[in-house]
Short mmCIF file of C-alpha atoms in Angstrom, two decimals:
data_model
loop_
_atom_site.label_atom_id
_atom_site.label_comp_id
_atom_site.label_asym_id
_atom_site.label_seq_id
_atom_site.Cartn_x
_atom_site.Cartn_y
_atom_site.Cartn_z
CA VAL A 1 -6.17 -68.46 46.35
CA LYS A 2 -6.66 -71.16 48.95
CA LEU A 3 -8.62 -70.74 52.05
CA GLN A 4 -9.28 -72.98 54.89
CA VAL A 5 -12.48 -73.11 56.69
CA LYS A 6 -14.04 -74.65 59.62
CA PHE A 7 -17.98 -75.09 59.89
CA ARG A 8 -19.57 -74.97 63.21
CA GLN A 9 -20.50 -78.76 63.93
CA GLY A 10 -24.00 -78.88 63.66
CA ALA A 11 -24.48 -76.27 61.06
CA SER A 12 -27.73 -76.60 59.03
CA HIS A 13 -27.58 -77.63 55.49
CA ASP A 14 -29.44 -74.70 54.51
CA LYS A 15 -27.16 -72.44 56.11
CA LEU A 16 -24.44 -74.25 54.79
CA ASP A 17 -25.86 -74.29 51.23
CA GLU A 18 -26.28 -70.40 51.77
CA VAL A 19 -22.61 -70.02 52.54
CA LEU A 20 -21.19 -72.34 49.65
CA GLY A 21 -23.70 -70.21 47.21
CA ALA A 22 -22.13 -66.99 48.16
CA LEU A 23 -18.91 -68.16 47.95
CA VAL A 24 -19.34 -69.46 44.32
CA GLU A 25 -21.39 -66.16 43.49
CA ARG A 26 -18.26 -64.38 44.57
CA GLY A 27 -15.74 -66.32 42.33
CA ALA A 28 -15.02 -69.34 44.46
CA ASP A 29 -14.17 -72.13 41.93
CA ASP A 30 -14.10 -75.21 44.28
CA VAL A 31 -15.22 -75.74 47.79
CA ARG A 32 -14.21 -79.38 49.05
CA ALA A 33 -14.02 -81.47 52.25
CA LEU A 34 -10.38 -81.60 53.61
CA PHE A 35 -11.09 -85.11 55.03
CA PRO A 36 -13.71 -86.21 52.67
CA GLY A 37 -15.78 -89.22 53.92
CA SER A 38 -14.25 -88.83 57.42
CA ASP A 39 -16.78 -89.68 60.29
CA ASP A 40 -15.02 -87.48 62.75
CA PRO A 41 -17.02 -84.49 63.02
CA GLU A 42 -14.19 -82.02 63.88
CA LEU A 43 -12.26 -83.30 60.74
CA GLY A 44 -15.42 -83.38 58.63
CA ALA A 45 -15.92 -79.84 59.31
CA LEU A 46 -12.83 -78.48 57.55
CA TYR A 47 -13.01 -77.52 53.89
CA VAL A 48 -10.74 -76.04 51.61
CA VAL A 49 -12.02 -72.93 49.25
CA GLU A 50 -10.20 -72.66 45.74
CA ALA A 51 -10.47 -69.55 43.66
CA ASN A 52 -8.45 -68.14 40.91
CA GLY A 53 -10.30 -65.09 39.66
CA THR A 54 -11.32 -63.36 42.75
CA SER A 55 -9.51 -61.80 45.70
CA ARG A 56 -8.87 -63.61 48.95
CA ASP A 57 -10.17 -60.85 51.13
CA ARG A 58 -13.63 -60.89 49.18
CA LEU A 59 -14.02 -64.45 50.16
CA LEU A 60 -12.85 -64.04 53.68
CA ARG A 61 -15.42 -61.23 53.92
CA VAL A 62 -18.21 -63.88 53.05
CA LEU A 63 -16.84 -66.45 55.50
CA ASP A 64 -16.16 -64.33 58.39
CA LYS A 65 -20.03 -62.84 58.13
CA SER A 66 -21.47 -66.18 58.36
CA ASP A 67 -22.51 -67.34 61.72
CA VAL A 68 -21.94 -71.22 60.50
CA VAL A 69 -18.40 -70.62 59.93
CA GLU A 70 -16.19 -71.09 63.05
CA PHE A 71 -12.90 -69.60 61.44
CA ALA A 72 -11.68 -69.04 57.85
CA GLU A 73 -8.03 -67.91 57.14
CA PRO A 74 -5.77 -68.14 54.16
CA GLU A 75 -3.59 -71.19 53.37
CA ALA A 76 -0.61 -71.03 55.63
CA ARG A 77 2.55 -71.73 53.58
CA ARG A 78 5.21 -74.03 55.02
CA LYS A 79 8.67 -74.35 53.25
CA LEU A 80 11.12 -77.09 53.82
CA ALA A 81 13.59 -76.34 56.71
CA ARG A 82 16.97 -76.79 55.23
CA SER A 83 19.94 -74.91 55.55
CA ALA A 84 22.12 -74.06 52.28
CA MET B 1 33.36 -101.91 82.82
CA ARG B 2 34.93 -102.38 79.68
CA PRO B 3 35.56 -99.32 77.63
CA VAL B 4 32.83 -98.62 75.00
CA ILE B 5 34.12 -98.72 71.50
CA GLU B 6 32.26 -96.37 68.88
CA GLY B 7 31.79 -99.16 66.49
CA ASP B 8 30.35 -101.51 69.09
CA VAL B 9 26.96 -100.83 68.33
CA PRO B 10 24.31 -103.65 68.46
CA SER B 11 22.40 -104.11 65.28
CA PHE B 12 19.16 -104.19 67.09
CA GLY B 13 18.37 -107.94 65.96
CA ARG B 14 17.02 -106.16 62.96
CA PRO B 15 15.63 -108.40 60.30
CA ALA B 16 17.12 -108.36 56.87
CA ARG B 17 15.64 -106.55 54.27
CA PRO B 18 12.53 -108.55 53.09
CA ARG B 19 13.18 -108.33 49.55
CA GLU B 20 13.18 -111.75 48.31
CA TYR B 21 13.99 -111.51 44.55
CA VAL B 22 15.80 -109.17 42.07
CA PRO B 23 13.19 -107.31 40.52
CA GLY B 24 12.58 -107.99 36.90
CA GLN B 25 14.86 -110.79 36.34
CA VAL B 26 14.14 -114.42 35.46
CA VAL B 27 16.80 -117.33 35.42
CA VAL B 28 15.80 -119.78 32.61
CA ARG B 29 17.55 -122.75 32.10
CA VAL B 30 17.21 -124.52 28.53
CA ARG B 31 18.04 -128.36 28.00
CA PRO B 32 21.64 -128.39 26.28
CA GLU B 33 20.67 -131.72 24.35
CA ALA B 34 18.01 -129.48 22.86
CA VAL B 35 20.21 -127.16 21.63
CA ARG B 36 23.46 -128.57 20.60
CA PRO B 37 22.05 -130.87 17.56
CA HIS B 38 21.21 -127.08 16.18
CA VAL B 39 24.47 -125.05 16.68
CA ALA B 40 28.21 -125.49 15.85
CA ALA B 41 29.88 -125.49 19.05
CA PRO B 42 31.95 -123.64 20.35
CA ARG B 43 32.23 -120.74 18.10
CA MET B 44 28.62 -120.25 17.08
CA ALA B 45 28.12 -117.83 14.63
CA LEU B 46 25.72 -114.95 15.60
CA SER B 47 23.44 -114.88 12.77
CA GLN B 48 20.02 -114.65 12.07
CA SER B 49 19.98 -118.14 10.23
CA VAL B 50 21.29 -119.54 13.37
CA ALA B 51 18.53 -117.80 15.24
CA ASP B 52 15.93 -119.38 12.77
CA SER B 53 17.45 -122.94 13.04
CA LEU B 54 16.81 -123.14 16.85
CA PRO B 55 13.98 -125.73 17.42
CA ASP B 56 10.33 -124.69 18.72
CA SER B 57 11.31 -125.99 21.88
CA ILE B 58 13.77 -123.29 22.53
CA GLY B 59 12.67 -120.58 20.16
CA GLU B 60 9.04 -120.57 21.22
CA PRO B 61 9.39 -119.87 24.95
CA VAL B 62 11.87 -116.96 23.99
CA ASP B 63 9.54 -115.54 21.62
CA TYR B 64 6.45 -115.96 23.93
CA LEU B 65 8.36 -113.79 26.64
CA ARG B 66 8.93 -111.32 23.86
CA ARG B 67 5.43 -111.13 22.72
CA ASN B 68 3.67 -111.45 26.01
CA ALA B 69 5.95 -110.20 28.79
CA GLY B 70 7.73 -107.42 27.40
CA LEU B 71 11.03 -109.10 27.39
CA LYS B 72 13.91 -106.71 27.42
CA ALA B 73 17.15 -108.56 27.30
CA VAL B 74 18.51 -112.15 27.51
CA ASP B 75 21.76 -112.52 29.05
CA PRO B 76 23.55 -116.07 28.78
CA LEU B 77 25.29 -116.59 32.25
CA PHE B 78 28.49 -118.04 31.31
CA SER B 79 29.11 -117.14 27.62
CA PRO B 80 32.22 -115.01 27.11
CA ARG B 81 30.24 -113.27 24.13
CA LEU B 82 27.97 -111.14 26.38
CA ALA B 83 29.17 -107.97 24.95
CA GLN B 84 29.21 -109.19 21.57
CA LEU B 85 25.44 -110.21 21.76
CA ARG B 86 24.57 -106.98 23.30
CA ARG B 87 26.11 -104.96 20.48
CA SER B 88 24.54 -107.10 17.86
CA ARG B 89 22.55 -105.38 15.19
CA LEU B 90 20.18 -108.18 14.92
CA PRO B 91 16.53 -107.59 15.49
CA PRO B 92 15.59 -108.27 18.99
CA ALA B 93 13.79 -111.49 18.31
CA ALA B 94 17.07 -113.11 16.65
CA ARG B 95 19.33 -111.61 19.31
CA TYR B 96 17.15 -113.27 22.36
CA ARG B 97 17.56 -116.41 20.50
CA LEU B 98 21.09 -116.37 19.87
CA ALA B 99 21.49 -115.32 23.78
CA VAL B 100 19.99 -118.74 24.51
CA ALA B 101 21.90 -120.72 22.21
CA ALA B 102 25.01 -118.95 23.09
CA SER B 103 24.37 -120.08 26.70
CA VAL B 104 24.81 -123.67 25.55
CA ALA B 105 27.37 -123.22 22.56
CA ASP B 106 29.83 -121.23 24.36
CA VAL B 107 29.87 -123.52 27.63
CA GLU B 108 31.74 -126.67 27.42
CA THR B 109 30.37 -128.62 30.46
CA ASP B 110 26.69 -129.78 30.63
CA ASP B 111 26.76 -128.47 34.22
CA LEU B 112 26.73 -124.93 33.46
CA ALA B 113 25.33 -124.86 30.05
CA GLY B 114 21.91 -123.50 29.18
CA LEU B 115 21.76 -120.69 31.72
CA ALA B 116 20.47 -117.31 30.81
CA VAL B 117 18.92 -114.41 32.69
CA ALA B 118 15.91 -112.80 31.18
CA SER B 119 15.10 -108.92 32.01
CA LEU B 120 11.27 -108.29 32.02
CA PRO B 121 9.18 -105.38 33.54
CA GLU B 122 8.52 -106.46 37.09
CA ARG B 123 4.85 -106.34 36.90
CA ARG B 124 4.91 -109.00 34.27
CA ILE B 125 6.70 -111.67 36.06
CA THR B 126 3.79 -113.93 37.57
CA GLY B 127 3.48 -117.59 38.59
CA ASP B 128 1.62 -118.30 35.38
CA LEU B 129 4.51 -116.86 33.17
CA LEU B 130 7.01 -118.85 34.89
CA GLU B 131 4.86 -121.98 34.58
CA THR B 132 4.23 -121.42 30.91
CA ILE B 133 7.85 -121.03 30.08
CA GLY B 134 9.10 -123.85 32.43
CA SER B 135 6.46 -126.10 30.80
CA SER B 136 8.12 -125.90 27.37
CA PRO B 137 9.97 -129.53 26.82
CA GLY B 138 13.11 -127.48 26.08
CA VAL B 139 13.05 -125.60 29.25
CA GLU B 140 14.56 -127.37 32.13
CA PHE B 141 13.27 -124.49 34.64
CA ALA B 142 12.17 -120.71 34.88
CA GLU B 143 12.58 -119.10 38.18
CA ARG B 144 12.83 -115.74 39.49
CA LEU B 145 16.47 -114.57 40.47
CA PRO B 146 16.68 -114.81 44.29
CA THR B 147 18.35 -111.65 46.12
CA ARG B 148 21.35 -112.50 48.21
CA TRP B 149 22.97 -110.16 50.63
CA LEU B 150 26.41 -110.07 52.35
CA GLU B 151 25.78 -111.90 55.64
CA ALA B 152 28.39 -109.57 57.74
CA ASP B 153 27.71 -107.48 60.92
CA GLY B 154 30.12 -104.85 61.24
CA PRO B 155 30.40 -100.94 62.24
CA ASP B 156 28.95 -98.63 59.86
CA PRO B 157 31.85 -96.87 57.99
CA LYS B 158 30.33 -93.31 58.53
CA GLN B 159 29.86 -93.69 62.02
CA ASN B 160 33.04 -91.96 62.91
CA LEU B 161 31.78 -88.84 61.35
CA GLN B 162 28.53 -88.58 63.43
CA TRP B 163 29.70 -86.32 66.22
CA GLY B 164 25.90 -86.17 67.08
CA LEU B 165 26.00 -89.64 68.68
CA ARG B 166 28.95 -88.78 70.80
CA ALA B 167 27.40 -85.33 71.62
CA ILE B 168 24.34 -87.06 73.12
CA ARG B 169 26.57 -90.16 74.63
CA TYR B 170 24.60 -92.51 72.50
CA PHE B 171 27.50 -95.05 73.01
CA ASP B 172 26.92 -95.06 76.64
CA ALA B 173 23.15 -95.37 76.28
CA ARG B 174 21.01 -98.29 76.76
CA ARG B 175 19.36 -99.03 73.51
CA PRO B 176 16.21 -101.17 73.89
CA SER B 177 14.39 -101.80 70.84
CA ALA B 178 12.12 -99.63 69.36
CA ALA B 179 11.08 -102.00 66.73
CA ASP B 180 7.45 -101.78 67.53
CA VAL B 181 7.25 -98.07 67.43
CA ARG B 182 6.59 -96.12 64.43
CA VAL B 183 8.14 -92.66 63.70
CA ALA B 184 6.31 -90.83 61.00
CA ILE B 185 8.14 -88.52 58.49
CA LEU B 186 6.38 -86.05 56.58
CA ASP B 187 8.73 -84.70 54.04
CA THR B 188 9.84 -84.63 50.46
CA GLY B 189 9.58 -88.58 50.41
CA ILE B 190 12.15 -91.46 51.03
CA ASP B 191 14.45 -93.70 48.75
CA THR B 192 12.99 -97.01 49.23
CA THR B 193 15.80 -98.53 47.45
CA HIS B 194 18.37 -97.18 49.93
CA PRO B 195 20.36 -100.08 51.43
CA ASP B 196 20.87 -98.54 54.64
CA LEU B 197 17.14 -97.45 55.33
CA PRO B 198 14.75 -99.88 56.67
CA ASP B 199 11.66 -100.63 54.57
CA PRO B 200 9.05 -98.08 55.52
CA VAL B 201 5.81 -99.53 56.75
CA LEU B 202 3.88 -97.31 54.66
CA TYR B 203 4.64 -94.56 52.28
CA ARG B 204 1.78 -92.19 51.13
CA HIS B 205 2.74 -90.39 47.89
CA GLN B 206 -0.50 -90.72 45.87
CA GLY B 207 -0.68 -88.64 42.63
CA LEU B 208 3.31 -87.94 42.87
CA ARG B 209 6.41 -89.77 42.00
CA ALA B 210 7.67 -92.11 44.61
CA GLN B 211 10.90 -90.62 44.34
CA ASP B 212 12.29 -88.19 47.14
CA ILE B 213 12.56 -85.03 45.28
CA ILE B 214 15.76 -83.88 46.62
CA GLY B 215 16.99 -86.28 49.26
CA HIS B 216 15.87 -84.49 52.34
CA GLY B 217 13.29 -86.98 53.63
CA SER B 218 15.81 -90.03 53.03
CA HIS B 219 18.35 -87.69 55.07
CA VAL B 220 16.02 -87.63 58.03
CA ALA B 221 14.95 -91.19 57.84
CA GLY B 222 18.48 -91.86 58.10
CA ILE B 223 19.40 -89.90 61.15
CA ILE B 224 16.43 -91.51 62.92
CA ALA B 225 16.74 -95.06 61.58
CA ALA B 226 19.58 -96.02 59.46
CA ILE B 227 20.13 -99.61 60.03
CA ALA B 228 23.08 -99.82 62.52
CA ASN B 229 26.03 -102.32 62.05
CA ASN B 230 25.35 -103.55 58.38
CA ARG B 231 28.76 -102.05 57.26
CA ILE B 232 26.79 -99.35 55.33
CA GLY B 233 26.60 -95.58 55.54
CA ILE B 234 25.59 -94.26 59.30
CA THR B 235 23.71 -95.45 62.22
CA GLY B 236 20.67 -94.30 63.21
CA ILE B 237 19.41 -93.16 66.61
CA ALA B 238 16.54 -95.95 66.78
CA ASP B 239 15.63 -99.24 65.16
CA CYS B 240 11.99 -97.85 65.18
CA ARG B 241 9.70 -98.42 62.17
CA LEU B 242 9.15 -95.31 59.50
CA ALA B 243 5.84 -94.25 58.15
CA VAL B 244 6.32 -91.92 55.21
CA TRP B 245 4.14 -89.20 53.85
CA LYS B 246 5.48 -87.32 50.91
CA ILE B 247 3.82 -83.73 51.32
CA PHE B 248 5.87 -81.84 48.66
CA PRO B 249 4.99 -81.49 45.20
CA ASP B 250 7.20 -83.15 42.69
CA GLN B 251 8.22 -79.58 41.28
CA PRO B 252 9.64 -76.78 43.01
CA GLU B 253 8.25 -73.38 43.29
CA ARG B 254 10.60 -71.14 41.70
CA GLY B 255 13.40 -72.90 43.37
CA ASP B 256 11.94 -73.02 46.75
CA PHE B 257 10.16 -76.12 48.13
CA TYR B 258 6.77 -75.45 49.56
CA VAL B 259 4.38 -77.88 51.20
CA ASP B 260 1.25 -78.83 49.32
CA SER B 261 -0.93 -77.79 52.01
CA GLU B 262 -3.89 -80.14 51.67
CA ARG B 263 -1.34 -83.14 51.57
CA TYR B 264 0.10 -81.75 54.64
CA LEU B 265 -3.02 -81.31 56.70
CA ARG B 266 -4.56 -84.44 55.48
CA ALA B 267 -1.39 -86.56 56.72
CA LEU B 268 -1.69 -84.82 60.07
CA GLY B 269 -5.36 -86.08 60.58
CA GLU B 270 -4.31 -89.55 59.27
CA LEU B 271 -1.36 -89.80 61.82
CA PRO B 272 -3.28 -91.17 65.01
CA ASP B 273 -4.96 -93.62 62.96
CA GLU B 274 -1.72 -95.22 61.90
CA GLU B 275 -0.45 -95.26 65.26
CA VAL B 276 2.79 -93.37 65.15
CA ALA B 277 4.35 -92.27 68.15
CA ALA B 278 6.18 -89.25 66.89
CA VAL B 279 6.16 -87.43 63.78
CA ASN B 280 9.15 -85.44 62.37
CA LEU B 281 8.27 -82.26 60.83
CA SER B 282 11.24 -80.31 58.93
CA ILE B 283 8.99 -77.61 57.79
CA GLY B 284 8.08 -74.05 59.02
CA GLY B 285 6.33 -70.85 58.29
CA ALA B 286 5.50 -67.63 59.71
CA ALA B 287 1.76 -67.76 59.63
CA HIS B 288 -0.22 -69.35 62.46
CA SER B 289 -2.92 -71.58 61.15
CA GLN B 290 -6.15 -72.38 63.15
CA ALA B 291 -6.62 -75.57 60.95
CA GLU B 292 -3.21 -76.58 61.53
CA ALA B 293 -3.27 -75.89 65.23
CA LEU B 294 -6.47 -77.91 65.63
CA LEU B 295 -4.59 -80.90 63.84
CA PHE B 296 -1.64 -80.41 66.37
CA ARG B 297 -4.08 -80.46 69.22
CA ARG B 298 -5.61 -83.53 68.14
CA LEU B 299 -2.11 -85.31 67.60
CA ILE B 300 -0.96 -84.44 71.24
CA GLU B 301 -4.62 -85.68 72.37
CA ARG B 302 -4.03 -88.96 70.83
CA GLY B 303 -0.32 -89.34 72.11
CA VAL B 304 1.51 -88.63 68.91
CA THR B 305 4.66 -86.36 69.75
CA PRO B 306 5.42 -83.87 67.08
CA VAL B 307 8.72 -82.72 66.28
CA ALA B 308 9.50 -79.73 64.34
CA ALA B 309 12.05 -77.50 63.04
CA MET B 310 12.49 -73.75 64.72
CA GLY B 311 14.08 -72.79 61.25
CA ASN B 312 17.25 -71.65 59.85
CA GLU B 313 16.32 -67.99 59.39
CA TYR B 314 18.14 -66.41 62.63
CA GLU B 315 19.99 -63.94 60.41
CA GLU B 316 16.90 -62.95 58.47
CA GLY B 317 15.03 -61.83 61.72
CA ASN B 318 14.61 -64.90 63.55
CA PRO B 319 11.04 -65.39 63.12
CA THR B 320 8.66 -67.56 65.12
CA SER B 321 8.12 -70.47 62.97
CA TYR B 322 5.16 -72.76 62.86
CA PRO B 323 4.20 -75.57 63.47
CA ALA B 324 7.43 -75.42 65.81
CA ALA B 325 5.76 -73.01 68.01
CA TYR B 326 2.35 -74.57 68.89
CA GLU B 327 2.17 -75.52 72.30
CA ASP B 328 3.46 -79.14 73.09
CA VAL B 329 5.52 -79.36 69.96
CA VAL B 330 9.12 -80.47 70.42
CA SER B 331 10.79 -77.49 68.73
CA VAL B 332 14.20 -78.13 67.47
CA GLY B 333 17.23 -75.82 66.83
CA ALA B 334 20.42 -76.55 65.55
CA ILE B 335 23.89 -76.39 66.80
CA ALA B 336 27.33 -77.10 65.19
CA GLU B 337 30.19 -79.62 65.96
CA THR B 338 31.56 -76.84 68.25
CA ARG B 339 28.35 -77.72 70.15
CA ARG B 340 27.37 -73.70 69.85
CA ARG B 341 23.96 -72.64 68.28
CA SER B 342 24.59 -72.35 64.34
CA ARG B 343 24.63 -69.24 63.13
CA PHE B 344 21.48 -69.76 61.11
CA SER B 345 19.36 -71.53 63.53
CA SER B 346 16.33 -69.89 64.68
CA THR B 347 15.87 -69.68 68.30
CA GLY B 348 12.20 -70.13 68.74
CA ARG B 349 10.17 -67.93 71.13
CA PRO B 350 7.85 -68.60 74.06
CA HIS B 351 4.37 -68.68 72.74
CA ARG B 352 2.82 -67.22 75.84
CA PRO B 353 3.53 -63.96 77.01
CA GLY B 354 6.09 -64.07 79.90
CA GLY B 355 6.24 -67.69 79.63
CA ALA B 356 9.24 -69.52 80.48
CA GLY B 357 9.17 -71.24 77.24
CA ILE B 358 7.69 -74.25 75.36
CA GLN B 359 6.86 -77.11 77.18
CA HIS B 360 7.53 -80.55 75.82
CA PRO B 361 6.15 -83.56 77.39
CA VAL B 362 7.73 -86.23 75.78
CA HIS B 363 6.52 -89.72 75.98
CA ARG B 364 7.90 -92.94 74.30
CA ALA B 365 6.05 -95.97 73.75
CA ASP B 366 8.33 -98.01 75.86
CA GLU B 367 9.10 -95.30 78.32
CA ALA B 368 12.84 -95.50 77.16
CA ILE B 369 12.88 -91.42 77.31
CA ARG B 370 10.57 -90.38 79.99
CA LEU B 371 9.74 -86.87 80.86
CA PRO B 372 7.02 -85.91 83.38
CA PRO B 373 4.58 -83.47 81.98
CA GLY B 374 5.82 -80.06 82.64
CA ASP B 375 9.46 -80.75 82.07
CA ARG B 376 11.22 -79.26 79.05
CA VAL B 377 13.32 -80.82 76.63
CA ARG B 378 15.76 -79.19 74.75
CA VAL B 379 16.79 -80.99 71.44
CA VAL B 380 19.40 -79.82 69.19
CA GLU B 381 20.73 -80.84 65.70
CA TRP B 382 23.85 -82.30 64.70
CA HIS B 383 25.25 -82.09 61.33
CA VAL B 384 25.72 -85.56 59.74
CA ASP B 385 28.41 -85.85 56.79
CA GLY B 386 28.06 -88.74 54.59
CA HIS B 387 24.53 -89.72 55.65
CA PRO B 388 22.84 -92.07 53.50
CA ALA B 389 20.81 -90.11 51.36
CA ARG B 390 23.73 -87.82 50.08
CA HIS B 391 21.63 -85.05 50.92
CA ARG B 392 23.79 -81.74 50.92
CA GLY B 393 22.25 -79.76 53.32
CA ARG B 394 23.54 -79.03 56.91
CA GLY B 395 21.44 -81.47 58.66
CA THR B 396 18.38 -81.80 59.55
CA ALA B 397 17.59 -80.67 63.30
CA GLY B 398 14.01 -82.85 63.74
CA GLY B 399 15.36 -85.93 62.73
CA GLY B 400 17.85 -86.64 65.45
CA ALA B 401 14.99 -85.17 67.98
CA SER B 402 12.82 -87.62 66.47
CA GLY B 403 14.79 -90.66 66.87
CA MET B 404 15.46 -89.49 70.56
CA VAL B 405 11.89 -89.59 71.32
CA VAL B 406 11.51 -93.27 70.35
CA GLY B 407 15.23 -93.96 70.60
CA PRO B 408 17.93 -94.87 73.17
CA ASP B 409 17.62 -94.37 76.76
CA LEU B 410 20.35 -91.89 77.66
CA PRO B 411 22.43 -92.43 80.51
CA PRO B 412 22.15 -89.80 83.31
CA ALA B 413 25.62 -88.63 82.54
CA ALA B 414 24.36 -87.61 78.90
CA ARG B 415 21.83 -85.49 80.72
CA GLN B 416 24.47 -84.09 82.97
CA ARG B 417 26.67 -83.42 79.89
CA GLY B 418 23.62 -81.66 78.41
CA ALA B 419 23.53 -79.66 81.77
CA ALA B 420 26.88 -78.36 81.14
CA ALA B 421 25.75 -75.42 79.29
CA GLY B 422 23.02 -75.01 81.88
CA ASP B 423 20.48 -76.93 83.80
CA ALA B 424 18.67 -79.06 81.36
CA ARG B 425 15.55 -77.75 82.81
CA GLU B 426 15.96 -74.32 82.01
CA PRO B 427 13.48 -73.18 79.10
CA VAL B 428 14.63 -74.07 75.47
CA ASP B 429 13.94 -70.38 74.46
CA ALA B 430 16.20 -69.11 76.90
CA ASP B 431 19.10 -71.54 76.08
CA LEU B 432 18.88 -70.73 72.31
CA ARG B 433 17.88 -67.06 72.52
CA SER B 434 21.14 -66.39 74.16
CA GLY B 435 22.78 -66.47 70.65
CA PRO B 436 26.29 -67.89 69.83
CA SER B 437 28.48 -66.24 72.34
CA GLY B 438 25.70 -66.70 75.12
CA PRO B 439 26.39 -68.96 78.31
CA GLN B 440 23.81 -71.67 76.85
CA ASP B 441 25.28 -72.09 73.52
CA GLY B 442 27.49 -75.22 74.31
CA ALA B 443 24.13 -77.18 74.73
CA LYS B 444 24.12 -80.56 73.12
CA LEU B 445 20.85 -82.72 73.16
CA SER B 446 19.57 -82.44 76.55
CA VAL B 447 16.80 -84.33 78.10
CA ALA B 448 15.71 -83.88 81.77
#
């Protein structure tokens, strides 16, 4: 399971820690920045959540409830567009 | 006005491929006078004892290459016994020494005697290594094998098969150089050794093999920028530079090729920093993504024109495909050589309820193709047989369109021809949604 998350810019560290803790508690294996080290606030707010032993909906519920999350969505799958 | 001949395509003054040396090859010349006293010419025995009898000034440089530089083979340049040497069951150390000895013993004239080519791992060939070998008293010189290529211009042999070029009136077009324009390709990789493809200015594939996993990315690269008039393969639409991101894992997933999402999204974020004018995306999926939409908005804001495939699922319900359906993305469908929509090609749908279709302001760095904001562009695919990557698919819609974004300045006549199936300013979705028998299906590439 992979989720894509954007946190609100300016969210406090405490609030972020609270969300990250809740994710880990509900089975998230890894939460990582999509653009690590980026000094662009918009890119720096994008994260990927990865989990193997829990359901996508369970994690999304956590994220949807948080007021520091701008959006959270399942990874959108993209396939090579080629004809046979 | 003289007639336009299809082979009459300027080569854009593209510089020759910059590879100076043949990878992994070193030419060594030993001094014949250092060898001849120790071997029985002209039919020197290929034996261990002959190998052992060579003086240190000959044997030591060979042994040094074997021990310290991963020597893989030594081939005498003018010995007729090359095959025999290669088949020899002697240990490598003896075989290499004998190859050098044969380069002298088997050649009668001193002018050609003593020349051999040593094969080494490319990374082991350094200036220091060549200097060490060349400083041996028995060695006259050691140098990298220089690359040479045919200095001949001429039409590309597969150009006549490129009906797409005729469809867009490429041969009537003014083709200003796009050599300072970068087009990004996010795809399965690129074949960096292909003789008809320009070397990419960057190729990001960290953590993955450099190899193009199925040739699709190379195929796209060829449609966009195959080197024109080099007597090889096909003619690319533009002489632009390519920046390539490999966004697919090396292994397919149950036979299907799915994008590695994180690589893909990171590449989208990196594009503006690499100063690309357009990006080609032969990918799609049914789910809208806010993260992806955000990154596309940033591309548009930063002057990058995204070109994406509408998809090939017309017969599977004709789903809306993202990223093609995001606002301001140039979305691309396919036509066949008949100039009618390919039966498999999805048609796209307006992303705004009641909207007149997707609007595509297209900008080119040098304004060769210029569309005022709000104009609509309808771009279509052509199938290219015999493309340089030997990709067996039917072709790639986006490649042509990406080339067009940065490529030739289509003559007004081409635009009129595009309008033969309808006004080029008509909405793109209306054109393609009309189906194979619809009035708009004769569309070619049309920009207005």
